[in-house]
PDB file of C-alpha atoms in Angstrom:
ATOM      1  CA  ALA A 563       4.055  19.430  -0.123  1.00  0.00           C
ATOM      2  CA  GLN A 564       1.793  16.595  -1.162  1.00  0.00           C
ATOM      3  CA  LYS A 565      -1.412  16.538   0.780  1.00  0.00           C
ATOM      4  CA  ILE A 566      -4.967  15.198   0.745  1.00  0.00           C
ATOM      5  CA  THR A 567      -7.728  17.162   2.446  1.00  0.00           C
ATOM      6  CA  GLN A 568     -11.139  15.821   3.370  1.00  0.00           C
ATOM      7  CA  THR A 569     -13.124  18.613   4.974  1.00  0.00           C
ATOM      8  CA  GLN A 570     -16.194  16.613   6.038  1.00  0.00           C
ATOM      9  CA  PRO A 571     -15.503  14.670   9.231  1.00  0.00           C
ATOM     10  CA  GLY A 572     -18.997  13.191   9.177  1.00  0.00           C
ATOM     11  CA  MET A 573     -21.986  13.080   6.863  1.00  0.00           C
ATOM     12  CA  PHE A 574     -25.512  11.713   6.919  1.00  0.00           C
ATOM     13  CA  VAL A 575     -27.518  10.538   3.925  1.00  0.00           C
ATOM     14  CA  GLN A 576     -30.943   8.990   3.560  1.00  0.00           C
ATOM     15  CA  GLU A 577     -31.070   5.487   2.157  1.00  0.00           C
ATOM     16  CA  LYS A 578     -31.478   5.407  -1.652  1.00  0.00           C
ATOM     17  CA  GLU A 579     -30.242   8.979  -2.047  1.00  0.00           C
ATOM     18  CA  ALA A 580     -26.960  10.044  -3.632  1.00  0.00           C
ATOM     19  CA  VAL A 581     -24.119  11.531  -1.600  1.00  0.00           C
ATOM     20  CA  THR A 582     -20.893  13.341  -2.490  1.00  0.00           C
ATOM     21  CA  LEU A 583     -17.772  13.044  -0.351  1.00  0.00           C
ATOM     22  CA  ASP A 584     -15.267  15.841  -0.904  1.00  0.00           C
ATOM     23  CA  CYS A 585     -11.547  15.458  -1.506  1.00  0.00           C
ATOM     24  CA  THR A 586      -8.969  17.999  -2.554  1.00  0.00           C
ATOM     25  CA  TYR A 587      -5.336  17.267  -3.202  1.00  0.00           C
ATOM     26  CA  ASP A 588      -2.100  19.135  -3.521  1.00  0.00           C
ATOM     27  CA  THR A 589       0.867  18.024  -5.566  1.00  0.00           C
ATOM     28  CA  SER A 590       3.252  19.531  -8.053  1.00  0.00           C
ATOM     29  CA  ASP A 591       3.884  16.213  -9.791  1.00  0.00           C
ATOM     30  CA  PRO A 592       2.171  15.900 -13.187  1.00  0.00           C
ATOM     31  CA  SER A 593       1.690  12.160 -12.737  1.00  0.00           C
ATOM     32  CA  TYR A 594      -0.335  10.881  -9.815  1.00  0.00           C
ATOM     33  CA  GLY A 595      -3.189   8.570  -8.993  1.00  0.00           C
ATOM     34  CA  LEU A 596      -6.234   9.193  -6.853  1.00  0.00           C
ATOM     35  CA  PHE A 597      -8.010   6.455  -4.923  1.00  0.00           C
ATOM     36  CA  TRP A 598     -10.956   6.041  -2.637  1.00  0.00           C
ATOM     37  CA  TYR A 599     -11.054   3.388   0.055  1.00  0.00           C
ATOM     38  CA  LYS A 600     -13.864   2.329   2.365  1.00  0.00           C
ATOM     39  CA  GLN A 601     -13.213   1.275   5.949  1.00  0.00           C
ATOM     40  CA  PRO A 602     -16.211  -0.356   7.677  1.00  0.00           C
ATOM     41  CA  SER A 603     -16.360  -0.666  11.436  1.00  0.00           C
ATOM     42  CA  SER A 604     -14.688  -4.072  11.139  1.00  0.00           C
ATOM     43  CA  GLY A 605     -11.503  -2.224  10.152  1.00  0.00           C
ATOM     44  CA  GLU A 606     -10.483  -3.538   6.763  1.00  0.00           C
ATOM     45  CA  MET A 607      -9.609  -1.147   3.924  1.00  0.00           C
ATOM     46  CA  ILE A 608     -11.599  -1.821   0.775  1.00  0.00           C
ATOM     47  CA  PHE A 609     -10.543  -0.337  -2.574  1.00  0.00           C
ATOM     48  CA  LEU A 610     -13.409   1.415  -4.342  1.00  0.00           C
ATOM     49  CA  ILE A 611     -12.226   3.428  -7.323  1.00  0.00           C
ATOM     50  CA  TYR A 612      -9.165   4.863  -9.072  1.00  0.00           C
ATOM     51  CA  GLN A 613      -8.534   7.946 -11.233  1.00  0.00           C
ATOM     52  CA  GLY A 614      -5.263   8.665 -13.027  1.00  0.00           C
ATOM     53  CA  SER A 615      -4.067  12.214 -13.471  1.00  0.00           C
ATOM     54  CA  TYR A 616      -4.020  11.823 -17.253  1.00  0.00           C
ATOM     55  CA  ASP A 617      -7.415  10.151 -17.521  1.00  0.00           C
ATOM     56  CA  GLN A 618      -9.781  12.247 -19.618  1.00  0.00           C
ATOM     57  CA  GLN A 619     -12.985  10.689 -18.314  1.00  0.00           C
ATOM     58  CA  ASN A 620     -14.253  10.377 -14.773  1.00  0.00           C
ATOM     59  CA  ALA A 621     -13.895   6.894 -13.329  1.00  0.00           C
ATOM     60  CA  THR A 622     -16.977   4.848 -12.488  1.00  0.00           C
ATOM     61  CA  GLU A 623     -17.351   1.536 -10.665  1.00  0.00           C
ATOM     62  CA  GLY A 624     -20.937   0.425 -10.176  1.00  0.00           C
ATOM     63  CA  ARG A 625     -22.594   2.865  -7.765  1.00  0.00           C
ATOM     64  CA  TYR A 626     -19.340   4.760  -7.266  1.00  0.00           C
ATOM     65  CA  SER A 627     -18.126   7.543  -9.499  1.00  0.00           C
ATOM     66  CA  LEU A 628     -15.250   9.945  -9.116  1.00  0.00           C
ATOM     67  CA  ASN A 629     -15.844  13.570 -10.030  1.00  0.00           C
ATOM     68  CA  PHE A 630     -12.341  14.582 -11.120  1.00  0.00           C
ATOM     69  CA  GLN A 631     -11.738  18.307 -11.594  1.00  0.00           C
ATOM     70  CA  LYS A 632      -8.049  18.680 -12.298  1.00  0.00           C
ATOM     71  CA  ALA A 633      -7.922  22.475 -12.393  1.00  0.00           C
ATOM     72  CA  ARG A 634      -9.564  22.648  -8.984  1.00  0.00           C
ATOM     73  CA  LYS A 635      -7.479  19.704  -7.701  1.00  0.00           C
ATOM     74  CA  SER A 636     -10.546  17.909  -6.476  1.00  0.00           C
ATOM     75  CA  ALA A 637     -11.525  14.240  -6.654  1.00  0.00           C
ATOM     76  CA  ASN A 638     -14.938  13.878  -5.056  1.00  0.00           C
ATOM     77  CA  LEU A 639     -16.560  10.483  -4.586  1.00  0.00           C
ATOM     78  CA  VAL A 640     -20.206  10.176  -5.558  1.00  0.00           C
ATOM     79  CA  ILE A 641     -22.186   7.256  -4.202  1.00  0.00           C
ATOM     80  CA  SER A 642     -25.531   6.793  -5.905  1.00  0.00           C
ATOM     81  CA  ALA A 643     -28.527   5.055  -4.343  1.00  0.00           C
ATOM     82  CA  SER A 644     -26.997   4.794  -0.866  1.00  0.00           C
ATOM     83  CA  GLN A 645     -27.456   1.550   1.037  1.00  0.00           C
ATOM     84  CA  LEU A 646     -27.261   0.853   4.767  1.00  0.00           C
ATOM     85  CA  GLY A 647     -24.082  -1.124   4.114  1.00  0.00           C
ATOM     86  CA  ASP A 648     -22.405   2.035   2.818  1.00  0.00           C
ATOM     87  CA  SER A 649     -22.114   3.323   6.393  1.00  0.00           C
ATOM     88  CA  ALA A 650     -18.361   3.460   6.957  1.00  0.00           C
ATOM     89  CA  MET A 651     -15.268   5.688   6.943  1.00  0.00           C
ATOM     90  CA  TYR A 652     -14.186   6.762   3.489  1.00  0.00           C
ATOM     91  CA  PHE A 653     -10.626   7.730   2.726  1.00  0.00           C
ATOM     92  CA  CYS A 654      -9.316   9.624  -0.266  1.00  0.00           C
ATOM     93  CA  ALA A 655      -5.704   8.825  -1.139  1.00  0.00           C
ATOM     94  CA  MET A 656      -3.091   9.929  -3.626  1.00  0.00           C
ATOM     95  CA  SER A 657      -0.278   7.795  -4.980  1.00  0.00           C
ATOM     96  CA  VAL A 658       3.015   9.458  -5.652  1.00  0.00           C
ATOM     97  CA  LEU A 659       6.434   8.305  -6.679  1.00  0.00           C
ATOM     98  CA  TYR A 660       8.624   8.369  -3.608  1.00  0.00           C
ATOM     99  CA  ASN A 661      12.277   7.398  -3.390  1.00  0.00           C
ATOM    100  CA  GLN A 662      11.809   5.320  -6.577  1.00  0.00           C
ATOM    101  CA  GLY A 663       8.925   3.544  -4.982  1.00  0.00           C
ATOM    102  CA  GLY A 664       5.361   4.444  -4.378  1.00  0.00           C
ATOM    103  CA  LYS A 665       3.259   5.308  -1.403  1.00  0.00           C
ATOM    104  CA  LEU A 666      -0.262   6.389  -0.663  1.00  0.00           C
ATOM    105  CA  ILE A 667      -0.972   9.651   1.103  1.00  0.00           C
ATOM    106  CA  PHE A 668      -4.314   9.548   2.888  1.00  0.00           C
ATOM    107  CA  GLY A 669      -6.764  12.186   3.967  1.00  0.00           C
ATOM    108  CA  GLN A 670      -8.290  12.186   7.438  1.00  0.00           C
ATOM    109  CA  GLY A 671     -11.417  10.446   6.248  1.00  0.00           C
ATOM    110  CA  THR A 672     -15.158  11.107   6.200  1.00  0.00           C
ATOM    111  CA  GLU A 673     -17.538   9.055   8.295  1.00  0.00           C
ATOM    112  CA  LEU A 674     -20.695   8.362   6.326  1.00  0.00           C
ATOM    113  CA  SER A 675     -23.886   7.297   8.064  1.00  0.00           C
ATOM    114  CA  VAL A 676     -26.787   6.049   5.961  1.00  0.00           C
ATOM    115  CA  LYS A 677     -30.211   6.498   7.577  1.00  0.00           C
ATOM    116  CA  PRO A 678     -33.065   4.064   6.845  1.00  0.00           C
TER     117      PRO A 678
ATOM    118  CA  ASP B1053     -11.489 -10.601   0.570  1.00  0.00           C
ATOM    119  CA  SER B1054      -8.531  -8.696  -0.901  1.00  0.00           C
ATOM    120  CA  GLY B1055      -6.261 -11.740  -1.056  1.00  0.00           C
ATOM    121  CA  VAL B1056      -3.756 -10.149   1.350  1.00  0.00           C
ATOM    122  CA  THR B1057      -3.424 -11.981   4.646  1.00  0.00           C
ATOM    123  CA  GLN B1058      -2.077 -10.654   7.921  1.00  0.00           C
ATOM    124  CA  THR B1059      -1.399 -12.391  11.190  1.00  0.00           C
ATOM    125  CA  PRO B1060      -2.138 -12.043  13.984  1.00  0.00           C
ATOM    126  CA  LYS B1061      -5.402 -10.096  13.915  1.00  0.00           C
ATOM    127  CA  HIS B1062      -4.962  -8.839  17.455  1.00  0.00           C
ATOM    128  CA  LEU B1063      -1.904  -8.468  19.629  1.00  0.00           C
ATOM    129  CA  ILE B1064      -1.715  -7.317  23.223  1.00  0.00           C
ATOM    130  CA  THR B1065       1.695  -6.794  24.736  1.00  0.00           C
ATOM    131  CA  ALA B1066       3.560  -4.710  27.292  1.00  0.00           C
ATOM    132  CA  THR B1067       5.833  -1.723  26.960  1.00  0.00           C
ATOM    133  CA  GLY B1068       9.405  -2.615  26.149  1.00  0.00           C
ATOM    134  CA  GLN B1069       8.486  -5.816  24.368  1.00  0.00           C
ATOM    135  CA  ARG B1070       9.094  -6.844  20.750  1.00  0.00           C
ATOM    136  CA  VAL B1071       6.504  -8.185  18.318  1.00  0.00           C
ATOM    137  CA  THR B1072       6.472  -9.424  14.732  1.00  0.00           C
ATOM    138  CA  LEU B1073       3.612  -8.822  12.339  1.00  0.00           C
ATOM    139  CA  ARG B1074       3.337 -11.026   9.273  1.00  0.00           C
ATOM    140  CA  CYS B1075       1.902 -10.342   5.840  1.00  0.00           C
ATOM    141  CA  SER B1076       1.369 -12.467   2.748  1.00  0.00           C
ATOM    142  CA  PRO B1077       0.670 -10.467  -0.425  1.00  0.00           C
ATOM    143  CA  ARG B1078      -1.803 -11.342  -3.159  1.00  0.00           C
ATOM    144  CA  SER B1079      -0.618 -13.989  -5.541  1.00  0.00           C
ATOM    145  CA  GLY B1080       1.548 -12.339  -8.197  1.00  0.00           C
ATOM    146  CA  ASP B1081       2.083  -9.079  -6.328  1.00  0.00           C
ATOM    147  CA  LEU B1082       5.715  -8.133  -5.871  1.00  0.00           C
ATOM    148  CA  SER B1083       5.343  -5.005  -3.759  1.00  0.00           C
ATOM    149  CA  VAL B1084       4.439  -4.959  -0.085  1.00  0.00           C
ATOM    150  CA  TYR B1085       3.677  -1.790   1.844  1.00  0.00           C
ATOM    151  CA  TRP B1086       3.234  -1.252   5.565  1.00  0.00           C
ATOM    152  CA  TYR B1087       0.979   1.452   6.986  1.00  0.00           C
ATOM    153  CA  GLN B1088       0.132   2.496  10.523  1.00  0.00           C
ATOM    154  CA  GLN B1089      -3.308   3.839  11.420  1.00  0.00           C
ATOM    155  CA  SER B1090      -3.671   5.668  14.717  1.00  0.00           C
ATOM    156  CA  LEU B1091      -6.232   8.135  16.016  1.00  0.00           C
ATOM    157  CA  ASP B1092      -3.813  11.039  16.239  1.00  0.00           C
ATOM    158  CA  GLN B1093      -1.696  10.424  13.109  1.00  0.00           C
ATOM    159  CA  GLY B1094      -4.228   8.884  10.758  1.00  0.00           C
ATOM    160  CA  LEU B1095      -2.932   6.529   8.075  1.00  0.00           C
ATOM    161  CA  GLN B1096       0.824   6.817   7.654  1.00  0.00           C
ATOM    162  CA  PHE B1097       3.100   5.036   5.191  1.00  0.00           C
ATOM    163  CA  LEU B1098       5.933   3.188   6.895  1.00  0.00           C
ATOM    164  CA  ILE B1099       7.924   1.250   4.328  1.00  0.00           C
ATOM    165  CA  GLN B1100       7.742  -0.517   0.961  1.00  0.00           C
ATOM    166  CA  TYR B1101       9.493  -3.625  -0.313  1.00  0.00           C
ATOM    167  CA  TYR B1102       9.634  -4.708  -3.911  1.00  0.00           C
ATOM    168  CA  ASN B1103      10.672  -8.247  -4.780  1.00  0.00           C
ATOM    169  CA  GLY B1104      12.751  -8.588  -1.637  1.00  0.00           C
ATOM    170  CA  GLU B1105      14.417  -5.186  -1.720  1.00  0.00           C
ATOM    171  CA  GLU B1106      13.564  -2.071   0.275  1.00  0.00           C
ATOM    172  CA  ARG B1107      12.110   0.429  -2.193  1.00  0.00           C
ATOM    173  CA  ALA B1108      10.849   3.366  -0.152  1.00  0.00           C
ATOM    174  CA  LYS B1109      10.896   4.416   3.462  1.00  0.00           C
ATOM    175  CA  GLY B1110       8.398   6.694   5.153  1.00  0.00           C
ATOM    176  CA  ASN B1111       7.782   7.692   8.737  1.00  0.00           C
ATOM    177  CA  ILE B1112       9.162   4.511  10.205  1.00  0.00           C
ATOM    178  CA  LEU B1113      10.784   4.690  13.607  1.00  0.00           C
ATOM    179  CA  GLU B1114      14.276   3.291  14.131  1.00  0.00           C
ATOM    180  CA  ARG B1115      12.762   0.804  16.590  1.00  0.00           C
ATOM    181  CA  PHE B1116      10.800  -0.667  13.701  1.00  0.00           C
ATOM    182  CA  SER B1117      12.210  -2.784  10.906  1.00  0.00           C
ATOM    183  CA  ALA B1118      10.824  -4.868   8.095  1.00  0.00           C
ATOM    184  CA  GLN B1119      11.907  -7.390   5.522  1.00  0.00           C
ATOM    185  CA  GLN B1120      10.504  -9.260   2.568  1.00  0.00           C
ATOM    186  CA  PHE B1121      11.445 -12.883   2.109  1.00  0.00           C
ATOM    187  CA  PRO B1122      12.093 -14.854  -1.105  1.00  0.00           C
ATOM    188  CA  ASP B1123       8.527 -16.198  -1.042  1.00  0.00           C
ATOM    189  CA  LEU B1124       7.443 -12.498  -0.971  1.00  0.00           C
ATOM    190  CA  HIS B1125       5.838 -12.576   2.449  1.00  0.00           C
ATOM    191  CA  SER B1126       6.883  -9.710   4.684  1.00  0.00           C
ATOM    192  CA  GLU B1127       7.380  -9.160   8.378  1.00  0.00           C
ATOM    193  CA  LEU B1128       7.282  -5.935  10.357  1.00  0.00           C
ATOM    194  CA  ASN B1129       9.250  -6.041  13.586  1.00  0.00           C
ATOM    195  CA  LEU B1130       8.405  -3.573  16.332  1.00  0.00           C
ATOM    196  CA  SER B1131      10.750  -3.404  19.298  1.00  0.00           C
ATOM    197  CA  SER B1132      11.027  -1.492  22.577  1.00  0.00           C
ATOM    198  CA  LEU B1133       7.322  -0.905  22.313  1.00  0.00           C
ATOM    199  CA  GLU B1134       5.772   2.221  23.770  1.00  0.00           C
ATOM    200  CA  LEU B1135       2.174   3.053  24.583  1.00  0.00           C
ATOM    201  CA  GLY B1136       2.057   5.303  21.517  1.00  0.00           C
ATOM    202  CA  ASP B1137       2.765   2.378  19.215  1.00  0.00           C
ATOM    203  CA  SER B1138      -0.751   1.093  19.806  1.00  0.00           C
ATOM    204  CA  ALA B1139      -2.376   1.235  16.388  1.00  0.00           C
ATOM    205  CA  LEU B1140      -3.808  -0.723  13.509  1.00  0.00           C
ATOM    206  CA  TYR B1141      -1.015  -1.910  11.227  1.00  0.00           C
ATOM    207  CA  PHE B1142      -1.902  -2.620   7.638  1.00  0.00           C
ATOM    208  CA  CYS B1143      -0.035  -4.466   4.989  1.00  0.00           C
ATOM    209  CA  ALA B1144      -0.915  -3.781   1.362  1.00  0.00           C
ATOM    210  CA  SER B1145       0.321  -5.273  -1.870  1.00  0.00           C
ATOM    211  CA  SER B1146       0.409  -4.350  -5.516  1.00  0.00           C
ATOM    212  CA  VAL B1147       1.997  -5.564  -8.691  1.00  0.00           C
ATOM    213  CA  GLU B1148       3.823  -2.224  -9.018  1.00  0.00           C
ATOM    214  CA  GLU B1149       5.902  -1.759 -12.038  1.00  0.00           C
ATOM    215  CA  GLU B1150       8.721   0.656 -11.440  1.00  0.00           C
ATOM    216  CA  GLY B1151       7.690   4.244 -12.000  1.00  0.00           C
ATOM    217  CA  GLU B1152       3.968   3.610 -12.009  1.00  0.00           C
ATOM    218  CA  VAL B1153       1.555   5.607  -9.868  1.00  0.00           C
ATOM    219  CA  GLY B1154      -1.578   3.839 -11.007  1.00  0.00           C
ATOM    220  CA  GLU B1155      -1.166   0.469  -9.337  1.00  0.00           C
ATOM    221  CA  THR B1156      -3.921  -0.208  -6.846  1.00  0.00           C
ATOM    222  CA  GLN B1157      -2.768  -1.240  -3.404  1.00  0.00           C
ATOM    223  CA  TYR B1158      -4.903  -3.972  -1.871  1.00  0.00           C
ATOM    224  CA  PHE B1159      -4.992  -4.007   1.905  1.00  0.00           C
ATOM    225  CA  GLY B1160      -4.972  -6.861   4.331  1.00  0.00           C
ATOM    226  CA  PRO B1161      -7.360  -6.963   7.305  1.00  0.00           C
ATOM    227  CA  GLY B1162      -4.776  -5.379   9.587  1.00  0.00           C
ATOM    228  CA  THR B1163      -3.193  -6.273  12.908  1.00  0.00           C
ATOM    229  CA  ARG B1164      -4.555  -4.385  15.874  1.00  0.00           C
ATOM    230  CA  LEU B1165      -1.722  -3.815  18.355  1.00  0.00           C
ATOM    231  CA  LEU B1166      -2.379  -2.758  21.914  1.00  0.00           C
ATOM    232  CA  VAL B1167       0.599  -1.881  24.096  1.00  0.00           C
ATOM    233  CA  LEU B1168      -0.174  -1.809  27.809  1.00  0.00           C
TER     234      LEU B1168
END
């Protein structure tokens, strides 16, 4: 079964430090995509970063990088130089082909709190 | 701002009633997805439409239905509402070429539904 697991319900980080949010996935499909989304307290879902299953290099987007370890089926999000505005829920998601369409499967999320 | 719009932002209604949630995708996006976010179930895929046609169906109740119109906006209809239907309903859109897993889904701000 296809599944995303985020084992850290909540995490704290000091402002300006780096933090890693864990994500493991399970799928038997060779082709899949991995995403991270941020959900602030206001509720919207903000796309952060994407990694394809065939991508050779880890994805980076500004302060966000994705540590993709295919053999371990992990796709951890690294946020460098944390800012107070990074406090939010973070969701790891996997895209799979489904009934000729696509859907995202989400993990349960990690709540990140950045301390001043 | 993702470019995806949803109305209304908040909806309060009573059990047994019917409501319609509306979504306009980003300009140029042909696929619309509906997701439900609740405390007990997390983020769950409901249904996907591509260029007016139903493409994939997830954990959508029979009391719920959706459609995508020729101008590509979509509506999610929820009927015979129960207390457990209270949730945040997201619409997302993507360009989505058939068979692709790498298309990013951009989320609207959501409609927060409260059933009393």
